[in-house]
C-alpha cells in the first residue's frame, strides 16, 4: 500500500521546534505542565514510530519480521494512549479531574494497549501475510472509536465547566477536541494520507500559544513568575482549600529610585532583588505581581519567620549597581496568610495592594501583619479618606454644636464645635475614627482649618455674642498645632471672618505623638498672646500627666467623661476625682465636666464647684438649625 507521509514529516519538524522552545524557556510548575510535556514526547514518538513503520512496512523483505512487529506494535500502544492524555490535559485545565475520569479514560486505553501487545497472536490491529505484506486488522476501527470516545469526554467536561474555564481555556479546549476528532474522521475517510499526527501537533501548538508559553507566566524583566501565574496559583489552592502563608516584599519610593538612578538602573535593582529572593527560596515561589511588589509563597509559619528576618536584614545593606555605584533601597514586608475559600482572588489581590500601602505608611523597617478582616477595614478606610478629600475639594466641613452650661451663671456661656463626616454607603462616621485617619494621612491639617472656618462663619450667622455666648470651643489636633504656619493660618481665618481671637478656645488632647513640643509651644504662645484660649481635653483618660498640665499654657481643663462616670460608680474614683478637682482649682484652672447625662450628676458636679457642665443631659451635639432653636428657647 502506498502512503502519503508528507503531513507527518512536516508535523514532526514542527513538533521538534516546539519541544526545543518549550524545554528552553519553560519551567514545570504545575501538573498541567508535566502532562503537557508527556504529551509532547508521546506525540514525538508516535509520529516518529509511524514514519519508521511506513519505511519498514515498505521494505518488509529486508527488515526482520520480528522488528516490523515490534515497531508496529509500539505504534499502536502509543496510539492507544494519545487521546486519553489529551483529554486528561483538558480535565486538568478545568482542575476537575476525578478518579472516575481517570478510570473512564484509562480502561479503553489499557484494553487497546493489551490488544496491541497481543497482536502477533490476535492479529487485532495488523499482521504480515505470507508475502510479508502488511494487512490491517479489523481492530483499527477500535482506535477511531476510542479517539471519538475521549473527544466526547473532553467536550462534555469543557461544556459542563465552561464558566470555570473562562473564555480562553474554553475555546482552547473546544478547538483542540474539534481538531482531533476531525483528524480522526479525515484519517478514516482517507486511509492513505497520514493526518492524525498533524491534528495532534496542531493541538499542542494551540495549547502552547494559549496556555503553556512561558512568556505567559514568567515576568520578562525579572524572570520571576508573574501576576497571571500568581492568580492561577490562587485558583489552585482555593480548590484544595489550603492555607497559604505569603511574604510580600515591596520596595519603598521606587519612583524616586527611578528618578535618581534612571529607569535602567531601576530595572536592574528589581532584577537584583528578584534574583536575591529567588536564591533565598526557590524560583518557583517568587512572583512579581506589580511594579515593585514581589510575593513569595511559603510552606510554613516557621519558614515565614526565618525568611522575614533574612530579607529585612538584606535590605539594610546597599545593592551594587556598578563598580562605583550603590543604591540603598528600603523595603516594606507584609505577612499575610490566605485562608482559602474565604476570600476571592480579587479580594486577595486587593488585600495585598492595600496591605502594602498600609505597611509603607506605618510599618517602616518592621513586618506588617495583615489581619483576617483586613479588606473590610481597608475599604472602610478608603471610603473615609475619599469622603475627607471630597470635603477638602469642596472646601466645606459639617460641624455640630453642643452647648456648655455654666454652673455659676446658670446658663449656657460657651459651646463645643464637633466635626461630622457622612461617608457615602457607610453613613456617619465617628470623629474618633476619621480624625485618626486624617491624622495618619495628613488631611487633618486642611480639615482642621475648614472646621475653624466653618465655626467662624457660624458665629456670625447665628450672632452668638447676642445670646451671651462668651467663647466657642474648637477641637484641634496636636499634629495641626505642630505645623509651622498654624498660628498664622488661624489669624487669617479670624481676620477674614472678623472674629476676635478671644472668642476662640482650642481644645487639645495630650497624645504620645508630640514630635516637636517646641513648635507646639511656640504656636500656642503666639495664639495666646493674641487672646486665643486653650483647653486641655480628655483629662483623666489615660495620657494626661501633671507635666503636660504645667508645661503648656492651658486655662481650662476638661475632665474626661469616663472619669466623670466612674465618680458615680465607685469609691476610689470618687476620691481621685475629688482630689483632682481640688488640685486643679488650686492651680486656678477652670474645670469642665464632660458626659453629664442625668440631673443628679449635674447637681453633684455643680456642688463640687465644677465651673462648666457638658453632656446629653443638656443637649447632644446638634446641627446648626437645632442649635439655633436651643438659643431661642
Ligand atoms: P471630645 O472632644 O471629647 O468631644 C466630646 C465627645 O463626647 C463628642 O463625641 C460628644 O458627642 C460626646 N459627648 C458629649 N456629651 C456626651 C454625653 O453626655 N454622653 C456621651 N456618651 N457622649 C457625650 P464625638 O462628637 O463623637 O467626638 C469624638 C472626638 O472626636 C472628640 O472628643 C474630639 O476628640 C474629636 N473631634 C471632634 N471634632 C473634632 C475636630 O473638629 N477636630 C479634631 N481634631 N478632633 C475632633
Ligand atoms: Ca473636645
Ligand atoms: Ca473630651
XYZ file of C-alpha atoms and ligand atoms in Angstrom:
681
model
C 0.000 0.000 0.000
C 1.280 3.497 -0.892
C 1.080 6.103 1.948
C 1.290 9.886 1.820
C 3.582 10.821 4.698
C 4.347 14.456 3.818
C 1.914 15.808 6.500
C 3.519 13.558 9.073
C 7.067 14.738 8.177
C 6.013 18.389 8.382
C 4.295 17.788 11.720
C 7.371 16.059 13.085
C 9.577 19.039 12.228
C 7.115 21.482 13.812
C 6.934 19.312 16.884
C 10.721 19.234 17.264
C 10.869 23.050 17.126
C 8.026 23.271 19.652
C 9.807 20.905 22.055
C 13.050 22.897 21.782
C 11.190 26.158 22.553
C 9.282 24.649 25.411
C 12.271 22.999 27.034
C 14.466 26.052 26.621
C 12.170 28.567 28.279
C 9.804 26.502 30.328
C 9.520 25.624 33.981
C 7.452 22.659 35.079
C 5.332 24.241 37.746
C 2.030 22.512 37.700
C 0.654 19.113 36.899
C -0.664 20.531 33.601
C 2.934 21.383 32.615
C 4.057 17.849 33.338
C 1.178 16.313 31.421
C 1.872 18.725 28.545
C 5.471 17.600 28.456
C 4.437 13.928 28.479
C 2.007 14.783 25.687
C 4.812 16.416 23.642
C 7.108 13.391 23.878
C 4.311 10.894 23.340
C 3.371 12.716 20.143
C 7.041 12.830 19.082
C 7.482 9.085 19.493
C 4.127 8.357 17.951
C 4.838 10.301 14.761
C 8.444 9.088 14.559
C 7.439 5.446 15.000
C 4.663 5.907 12.471
C 7.160 7.196 9.887
C 9.619 4.419 10.697
C 6.855 1.856 10.358
C 5.967 3.205 6.906
C 9.553 2.563 5.858
C 9.840 -0.864 7.487
C 6.499 -1.970 6.041
C 7.561 -0.831 2.565
C 10.810 -2.766 2.919
C 9.426 -5.717 4.874
C 11.552 -8.084 2.802
C 14.743 -6.518 4.083
C 13.660 -5.917 7.681
C 13.489 -8.806 10.143
C 9.842 -9.720 10.702
C 10.139 -9.510 14.495
C 11.413 -5.910 14.203
C 8.499 -4.981 11.987
C 6.137 -6.474 14.577
C 7.871 -4.587 17.408
C 7.742 -1.222 15.588
C 4.101 -1.542 14.562
C 3.035 -2.844 17.966
C 4.743 0.102 19.618
C 2.908 2.457 17.288
C -0.474 1.024 18.313
C 0.468 1.131 22.001
C 1.241 4.845 21.668
C -1.935 5.401 19.647
C -3.940 3.750 22.419
C -2.883 6.340 24.999
C -2.658 9.543 22.981
C -6.368 10.536 23.024
C -6.565 9.753 26.760
C -3.587 12.041 27.504
C -5.154 14.870 25.531
C -8.421 14.534 27.450
C -6.548 14.247 30.735
C -4.833 17.554 29.951
C -8.214 19.215 29.329
C -9.578 17.799 32.599
C -6.530 19.206 34.403
C -7.127 22.615 32.867
C -10.560 22.608 34.483
C -8.986 21.304 37.661
C -11.931 18.987 37.961
C -10.075 15.785 37.447
C -11.666 12.989 39.442
C -10.808 9.317 39.862
C -13.823 8.354 37.769
C -12.462 10.436 34.843
C -9.100 8.698 35.053
C -10.801 5.284 35.152
C -13.109 6.188 32.255
C -10.137 7.299 30.176
C -7.716 4.563 31.088
C -9.943 1.473 30.683
C -10.317 1.738 26.863
C -6.684 2.865 26.543
C -5.459 -0.147 28.552
C -7.683 -2.597 26.646
C -6.371 -1.158 23.384
C -2.811 -1.466 24.660
C -3.306 -5.128 25.691
C -4.837 -5.873 22.293
C -1.884 -4.184 20.575
C 0.597 -6.223 22.631
C -1.238 -9.430 21.888
C -1.136 -8.503 18.192
C 1.061 -11.322 16.882
C -1.498 -13.814 18.243
C -4.829 -11.973 17.925
C -3.962 -10.034 14.747
C -6.256 -7.394 16.149
C -4.613 -4.304 14.659
C -2.418 -5.753 11.939
C -0.418 -8.724 10.733
C 2.024 -9.639 7.977
C 0.835 -12.242 5.493
C 2.939 -14.932 3.917
C 4.175 -12.484 1.244
C 5.368 -10.239 4.091
C 2.685 -7.706 3.220
C 1.170 -5.538 5.946
C -2.540 -6.334 6.460
C -4.825 -4.098 8.534
C -6.659 -5.868 11.342
C -10.376 -5.204 11.924
C -9.433 -3.732 15.328
C -8.084 -0.496 13.843
C -11.655 0.727 13.852
C -11.481 0.489 17.649
C -8.809 3.233 17.665
C -11.216 5.618 15.942
C -13.928 4.720 18.460
C -11.521 5.295 21.355
C -10.477 8.674 19.901
C -14.074 9.812 19.469
C -14.943 8.493 22.957
C -12.131 10.532 24.584
C -13.167 13.556 22.487
C -16.716 13.256 23.803
C -15.491 13.196 27.420
C -13.345 16.291 26.731
C -16.313 18.038 25.115
C -18.612 17.102 27.991
C -16.143 18.419 30.625
C -15.435 21.635 28.703
C -19.114 22.460 28.304
C -20.033 21.456 31.852
C -17.305 23.628 33.401
C -17.455 26.369 30.802
C -17.761 29.161 33.387
C -14.899 27.842 35.439
C -12.660 27.549 32.404
C -13.107 31.141 31.306
C -13.220 32.067 27.629
C -9.550 31.415 26.696
C -9.435 27.954 28.246
C -12.887 27.072 26.968
C -12.111 27.895 23.344
C -8.730 26.185 23.624
C -10.359 23.014 24.972
C -13.139 23.057 22.380
C -10.840 23.775 19.426
C -8.322 21.059 20.249
C -11.088 18.496 20.771
C -12.658 19.535 17.453
C -9.348 19.373 15.562
C -8.568 15.897 16.856
C -11.992 14.470 16.156
C -11.816 15.977 12.626
C -8.332 14.491 12.222
C -9.675 11.046 13.110
C -12.623 11.315 10.725
C -10.352 12.511 7.913
C -7.957 9.669 8.609
C -10.840 7.208 8.436
C -12.025 8.611 5.117
C -8.529 8.984 3.598
C -6.611 5.995 4.988
C -3.653 6.531 2.652
C -2.900 10.030 3.977
C -1.495 10.199 7.493
C -3.103 13.251 9.163
C -3.655 12.365 12.831
C -0.117 13.433 13.691
C -0.869 16.847 12.198
C -4.000 17.287 14.294
C -2.090 16.308 17.435
C 0.761 18.758 16.687
C -1.771 21.485 15.886
C -3.386 20.890 19.294
C -0.019 21.031 21.033
C 0.750 24.282 19.240
C -2.585 25.843 20.244
C -2.012 24.799 23.860
C 1.495 26.223 23.748
C 0.354 29.550 22.356
C -2.571 29.989 24.700
C -1.502 28.261 27.908
C 1.945 26.789 28.021
C 4.018 29.589 26.557
C 6.494 30.535 29.304
C 6.118 34.204 28.340
C 2.593 33.960 29.671
C 3.661 33.057 33.186
C 7.167 34.444 33.559
C 7.875 38.105 34.216
C 10.024 39.166 31.282
C 12.093 41.645 33.311
C 12.939 39.736 36.465
C 12.349 36.120 35.327
C 10.226 35.521 38.411
C 6.691 34.218 37.946
C 4.195 36.913 37.052
C 0.857 38.181 38.340
C -1.113 35.915 35.988
C 0.629 32.844 37.369
C 0.002 34.025 40.897
C -3.725 34.174 40.160
C -3.545 30.648 38.704
C -1.752 29.543 41.878
C -4.501 31.136 43.970
C -7.147 29.270 41.962
C -5.289 26.062 42.576
C -5.050 26.483 46.340
C -8.648 27.724 46.553
C -9.674 24.387 45.057
C -7.693 22.419 47.585
C -8.942 24.574 50.469
C -5.487 25.013 51.920
C -3.901 27.791 53.917
C -1.147 29.640 52.120
C 1.344 31.812 54.015
C 2.700 34.700 51.942
C 5.543 37.115 52.348
C 5.051 40.338 50.420
C 8.109 42.457 49.675
C 7.674 45.925 48.222
C 10.404 48.456 47.550
C 9.934 51.872 49.124
C 9.989 55.012 46.980
C 10.593 53.090 43.782
C 9.518 56.080 41.673
C 12.183 58.142 43.363
C 14.778 55.434 42.720
C 13.896 55.569 39.020
C 14.228 59.340 39.061
C 17.554 59.363 40.864
C 19.304 56.411 39.227
C 17.407 56.291 35.922
C 14.898 53.712 34.714
C 17.599 51.283 33.503
C 19.162 51.157 36.942
C 15.691 50.951 38.478
C 15.047 47.840 36.387
C 18.435 46.497 37.393
C 17.583 46.911 41.077
C 14.356 44.974 40.506
C 16.393 42.209 38.866
C 18.848 42.152 41.756
C 16.074 41.944 44.315
C 14.263 39.254 42.301
C 17.491 37.277 41.963
C 18.134 37.548 45.679
C 14.614 36.409 46.571
C 14.767 33.504 44.123
C 18.103 32.403 45.501
C 16.763 32.607 49.033
C 13.704 30.487 48.322
C 13.284 28.633 45.097
C 12.450 30.314 41.847
C 9.047 28.654 41.690
C 7.686 30.517 44.674
C 8.643 34.099 43.813
C 6.158 36.208 41.872
C 6.330 39.841 40.749
C 2.712 40.897 40.868
C 3.214 44.566 40.026
C 5.938 47.190 39.582
C 7.807 46.838 42.851
C 5.738 44.199 44.652
C 7.066 40.667 44.989
C 5.111 37.864 46.597
C 6.716 34.739 47.959
C 4.553 31.723 48.642
C 5.743 29.858 51.700
C 5.322 26.409 53.059
C 5.028 27.076 56.780
C 4.886 29.690 59.522
C 8.389 28.678 60.560
C 9.720 29.327 57.058
C 7.934 32.688 57.024
C 9.590 33.783 60.234
C 13.106 32.863 59.093
C 12.667 34.410 55.698
C 11.252 37.692 57.022
C 14.288 38.210 59.213
C 16.725 37.433 56.400
C 15.008 39.743 53.921
C 14.737 42.545 56.485
C 18.450 42.231 57.163
C 19.352 42.205 53.464
C 17.543 45.490 52.886
C 19.694 47.198 55.485
C 22.596 46.764 53.046
C 23.021 48.542 49.703
C 22.545 46.956 46.274
C 25.500 47.150 43.951
C 24.608 48.735 40.604
C 28.061 49.170 39.108
C 31.611 49.012 40.419
C 31.302 52.509 41.794
C 27.561 52.880 42.221
C 25.423 51.507 45.026
C 21.802 52.060 45.903
C 20.344 51.902 49.378
C 16.849 50.635 48.890
C 14.469 50.041 51.737
C 11.504 47.732 51.522
C 8.358 47.024 53.434
C 7.449 43.483 54.341
C 3.959 42.118 54.915
C 2.953 38.738 56.246
C -0.394 37.525 55.028
C -1.987 34.098 55.489
C -4.526 33.347 52.819
C -7.318 31.151 54.145
C -8.563 29.550 51.012
C -12.220 29.616 50.251
C -12.804 32.627 52.495
C -11.692 35.325 50.060
C -11.952 35.555 46.292
C -8.823 36.015 44.170
C -9.795 39.619 43.556
C -10.168 40.279 47.275
C -6.795 38.675 47.949
C -5.113 40.873 45.315
C -6.772 43.977 46.727
C -5.768 42.989 50.249
C -2.152 42.657 49.124
C -2.190 46.068 47.420
C -3.803 47.734 50.424
C -1.531 45.958 52.903
C 1.490 47.286 51.034
C 0.093 50.824 51.187
C -0.557 50.472 54.913
C 2.853 48.964 55.563
C 4.542 51.795 53.651
C 2.782 54.318 55.837
C 3.121 52.733 59.231
C 5.432 49.770 59.413
C 8.767 51.057 58.205
C 11.527 48.595 58.975
C 9.086 46.177 60.563
C 6.894 43.363 59.386
C 3.281 44.337 58.813
C 0.873 41.527 59.701
C -2.290 41.513 57.642
C -5.349 40.806 59.790
C -8.110 38.416 58.658
C -10.751 41.143 58.116
C -8.199 43.471 56.531
C -10.118 44.118 53.356
C -13.261 45.427 55.070
C -11.044 47.671 57.188
C -9.218 48.905 54.070
C -12.477 49.509 52.186
C -13.901 51.461 55.089
C -10.720 53.451 55.468
C -10.561 54.159 51.735
C -14.207 55.334 51.766
C -13.465 57.631 54.723
C -10.361 59.023 53.014
C -12.352 59.660 49.862
C -15.075 61.470 51.840
C -12.418 63.589 53.579
C -10.825 64.522 50.248
C -14.257 65.443 48.872
C -14.727 67.822 51.823
C -11.291 69.325 51.183
C -12.082 69.716 47.456
C -15.455 71.321 48.208
C -13.915 73.458 50.940
C -16.632 72.679 53.482
C -16.993 70.540 56.566
C -20.110 69.729 58.532
C -19.968 70.788 62.169
C -22.390 70.114 65.040
C -22.590 72.125 68.229
C -23.071 71.169 71.871
C -23.871 73.825 74.490
C -21.819 74.010 77.705
C -23.571 75.070 80.902
C -22.005 77.473 83.372
C -22.809 76.452 86.956
C -22.031 79.973 88.215
C -24.146 81.895 85.727
C -26.727 79.096 85.409
C -26.899 79.395 81.635
C -25.008 78.366 78.514
C -21.972 80.566 78.155
C -19.965 78.511 75.703
C -20.305 75.616 73.268
C -18.168 72.946 71.659
C -17.894 72.525 67.899
C -17.649 68.890 66.785
C -16.799 67.852 63.249
C -19.143 65.451 61.460
C -18.472 63.299 58.407
C -21.099 61.460 56.402
C -19.449 58.804 54.228
C -21.396 57.583 51.178
C -22.631 53.998 51.645
C -21.294 53.944 55.224
C -23.216 56.730 56.969
C -21.979 58.991 59.746
C -18.546 58.019 60.991
C -17.394 58.971 64.468
C -14.776 61.732 64.591
C -12.730 59.436 66.807
C -12.316 57.267 63.699
C -11.989 59.833 60.901
C -9.785 62.248 62.823
C -7.344 59.400 63.486
C -7.291 58.563 59.758
C -6.903 62.242 58.881
C -4.017 62.470 61.343
C -2.332 59.483 59.709
C -2.644 60.774 56.161
C -2.051 64.426 56.934
C -5.542 65.537 55.907
C -6.165 66.702 59.462
C -4.356 69.937 58.602
C -6.738 71.162 55.865
C -9.731 69.538 57.616
C -8.911 71.308 60.887
C -8.735 74.669 59.124
C -12.031 74.015 57.330
C -13.679 73.315 60.703
C -12.327 76.580 62.144
C -13.521 78.479 59.055
C -16.990 76.890 59.300
C -17.255 77.687 63.025
C -16.310 81.327 62.399
C -18.985 81.636 59.721
C -21.477 80.030 62.109
C -20.605 82.514 64.896
C -21.509 85.340 62.542
C -24.583 83.673 61.048
C -26.027 82.770 64.459
C -24.844 86.009 66.031
C -23.691 84.096 69.100
C -22.469 87.049 71.242
C -26.015 88.420 71.222
C -27.139 85.279 73.059
C -24.482 85.740 75.724
C -22.022 83.139 74.454
C -18.577 84.180 75.571
C -16.484 81.751 73.537
C -16.531 78.689 71.294
C -14.511 75.551 71.948
C -12.913 74.048 68.831
C -11.012 70.764 68.864
C -7.598 70.815 67.232
C -5.204 68.005 66.691
C -1.707 68.233 68.136
C -0.455 67.458 64.615
C -2.077 70.665 63.371
C -0.555 72.702 66.177
C 2.913 71.454 65.279
C 2.675 72.996 61.778
C 4.947 75.967 61.457
C 2.300 78.269 59.974
C -0.607 77.076 62.129
C -0.931 80.299 64.152
C -0.772 82.463 61.035
C -3.432 80.379 59.252
C -5.745 80.813 62.258
C -5.161 84.558 62.366
C -6.015 84.739 58.664
C -9.301 82.902 59.174
C -10.270 85.013 62.187
C -9.448 88.170 60.266
C -11.443 87.081 57.208
C -14.475 86.465 59.397
C -13.866 89.405 61.792
C -13.923 87.172 64.858
C -11.914 88.406 67.852
C -9.287 85.798 68.871
C -10.596 85.883 72.448
C -13.778 84.278 71.171
C -11.960 81.042 70.355
C -10.798 78.345 72.752
C -8.858 75.480 71.218
C -9.213 72.062 72.832
C -6.103 69.925 72.750
C -5.793 66.330 73.815
C -2.493 65.096 75.060
C -1.141 62.362 72.845
C 2.053 60.407 72.680
C 2.595 61.926 69.227
C 4.136 65.249 70.239
C 7.115 65.229 67.932
C 8.056 68.843 68.305
C 7.000 70.298 71.619
C 8.906 73.461 70.792
C 6.814 74.194 67.704
C 3.646 73.353 69.640
C 4.511 75.754 72.463
C 5.570 78.452 70.005
C 2.228 78.279 68.201
C 0.259 78.188 71.442
C 2.123 81.236 72.736
C 1.551 83.220 69.532
C -2.149 82.456 69.640
C -2.445 83.123 73.390
C -0.751 86.483 73.043
C -3.469 87.390 70.554
C -6.141 86.278 73.017
C -6.957 82.701 71.907
C -7.567 80.379 74.866
C -6.575 76.721 75.286
C -8.429 73.921 77.000
C -6.923 70.607 77.883
C -9.301 67.940 76.644
C -9.978 64.433 77.964
C -8.154 64.951 81.239
C -8.046 61.675 83.173
C -8.468 59.471 80.114
C -5.040 57.936 80.220
C -2.273 60.047 78.830
C -2.700 63.186 80.916
C 0.297 63.929 83.047
C 0.918 66.666 85.522
C 3.922 67.651 83.439
C 1.743 68.394 80.424
C -0.586 70.487 82.588
C 2.118 72.865 83.690
C 4.342 72.821 80.588
C 1.639 74.092 78.257
C -0.407 77.259 78.726
C -3.913 75.859 79.371
C -6.632 77.865 81.126
C -9.438 75.282 81.057
C -9.281 71.583 81.941
C -11.976 69.263 80.613
C -12.492 66.157 82.742
C -12.995 63.176 80.524
C -16.426 61.561 80.584
C -15.033 58.198 81.704
C -13.592 59.889 84.801
C -16.910 61.612 85.462
C -18.883 58.386 85.067
C -16.522 56.440 87.335
C -17.087 59.069 90.024
C -20.692 57.939 90.232
C -19.766 54.266 90.191
C -17.039 53.617 92.746
C -15.490 54.946 95.903
C -11.843 55.068 94.713
C -12.752 57.050 91.602
C -14.721 59.450 93.796
C -11.614 60.110 95.881
C -9.395 60.517 92.822
C -11.737 62.933 91.069
C -12.406 64.865 94.281
C -8.691 65.387 94.789
C -8.147 66.171 91.092
C -10.781 68.920 91.167
C -9.252 70.292 94.365
C -5.783 70.343 92.778
C -6.959 71.957 89.535
C -8.778 74.652 91.438
C -5.667 75.405 93.466
C -3.812 75.795 90.176
C -6.500 78.262 89.067
C -7.806 76.215 86.182
C -11.412 76.466 85.157
C -12.945 72.991 85.019
C -15.436 71.439 82.600
C -17.048 68.059 83.345
C -17.975 66.129 80.202
C -20.545 63.379 79.748
C -23.189 64.755 82.118
C -26.213 62.612 81.374
C -28.578 62.955 84.361
C -29.851 65.762 86.621
C -28.312 64.004 89.683
C -24.914 64.072 88.019
C -25.387 67.764 87.145
C -26.345 68.647 90.729
C -23.494 66.697 92.342
C -20.866 68.103 89.938
C -22.094 71.672 90.431
C -21.956 71.173 94.201
C -18.321 70.080 93.850
C -17.532 73.511 92.438
C -17.055 72.462 88.818
C -17.418 75.543 86.615
C -18.948 74.078 83.482
C -21.065 71.045 82.610
C -21.413 69.445 79.200
C -23.404 66.399 78.177
C -26.559 64.812 76.847
C -28.453 65.992 79.947
C -28.297 69.473 78.447
C -28.097 68.575 74.774
C -26.316 66.212 72.444
C -24.232 67.900 69.718
C -26.784 69.136 67.155
C -26.668 70.683 63.670
C -26.813 74.457 63.279
C -30.634 74.852 62.878
C -31.327 72.764 66.005
C -28.708 74.727 67.933
C -30.401 77.988 66.940
C -33.669 76.606 68.323
C -31.867 75.940 71.643
C -30.592 79.536 71.595
C -34.033 80.959 71.109
C -35.604 78.983 73.975
P -14.238 65.196 72.622
O -13.502 66.439 72.283
O -14.024 64.621 73.955
O -15.750 65.513 72.381
C -16.777 65.104 73.214
C -17.381 63.850 72.727
O -18.261 63.355 73.700
C -18.215 64.085 71.469
O -18.130 62.911 70.701
C -19.614 64.222 72.050
O -20.631 63.915 71.119
C -19.566 63.238 73.180
N -20.490 63.559 74.240
C -20.839 64.778 74.686
N -21.704 64.650 75.740
C -21.871 63.331 75.959
C -22.666 62.571 76.920
O -23.355 63.093 77.759
N -22.572 61.223 76.834
C -21.828 60.605 75.896
N -21.811 59.293 75.860
N -21.079 61.283 74.980
C -21.123 62.645 75.028
P -17.857 62.974 69.194
O -18.594 64.102 68.574
O -18.070 61.614 68.687
O -16.333 63.347 69.082
C -15.364 62.447 69.446
C -13.998 63.069 69.466
O -13.549 63.421 68.165
C -13.964 64.363 70.228
O -13.897 64.057 71.572
C -12.717 65.007 69.696
O -11.577 64.500 70.344
C -12.689 64.525 68.275
N -13.150 65.621 67.407
C -14.405 66.004 67.120
N -14.397 67.049 66.258
C -13.097 67.350 66.037
C -12.422 68.328 65.234
O -13.023 69.191 64.569
N -11.060 68.315 65.223
C -10.374 67.404 65.953
N -9.035 67.433 65.896
N -10.966 66.467 66.713
C -12.306 66.437 66.758
Ca -13.263 68.287 72.877
Ca -13.278 65.390 75.735
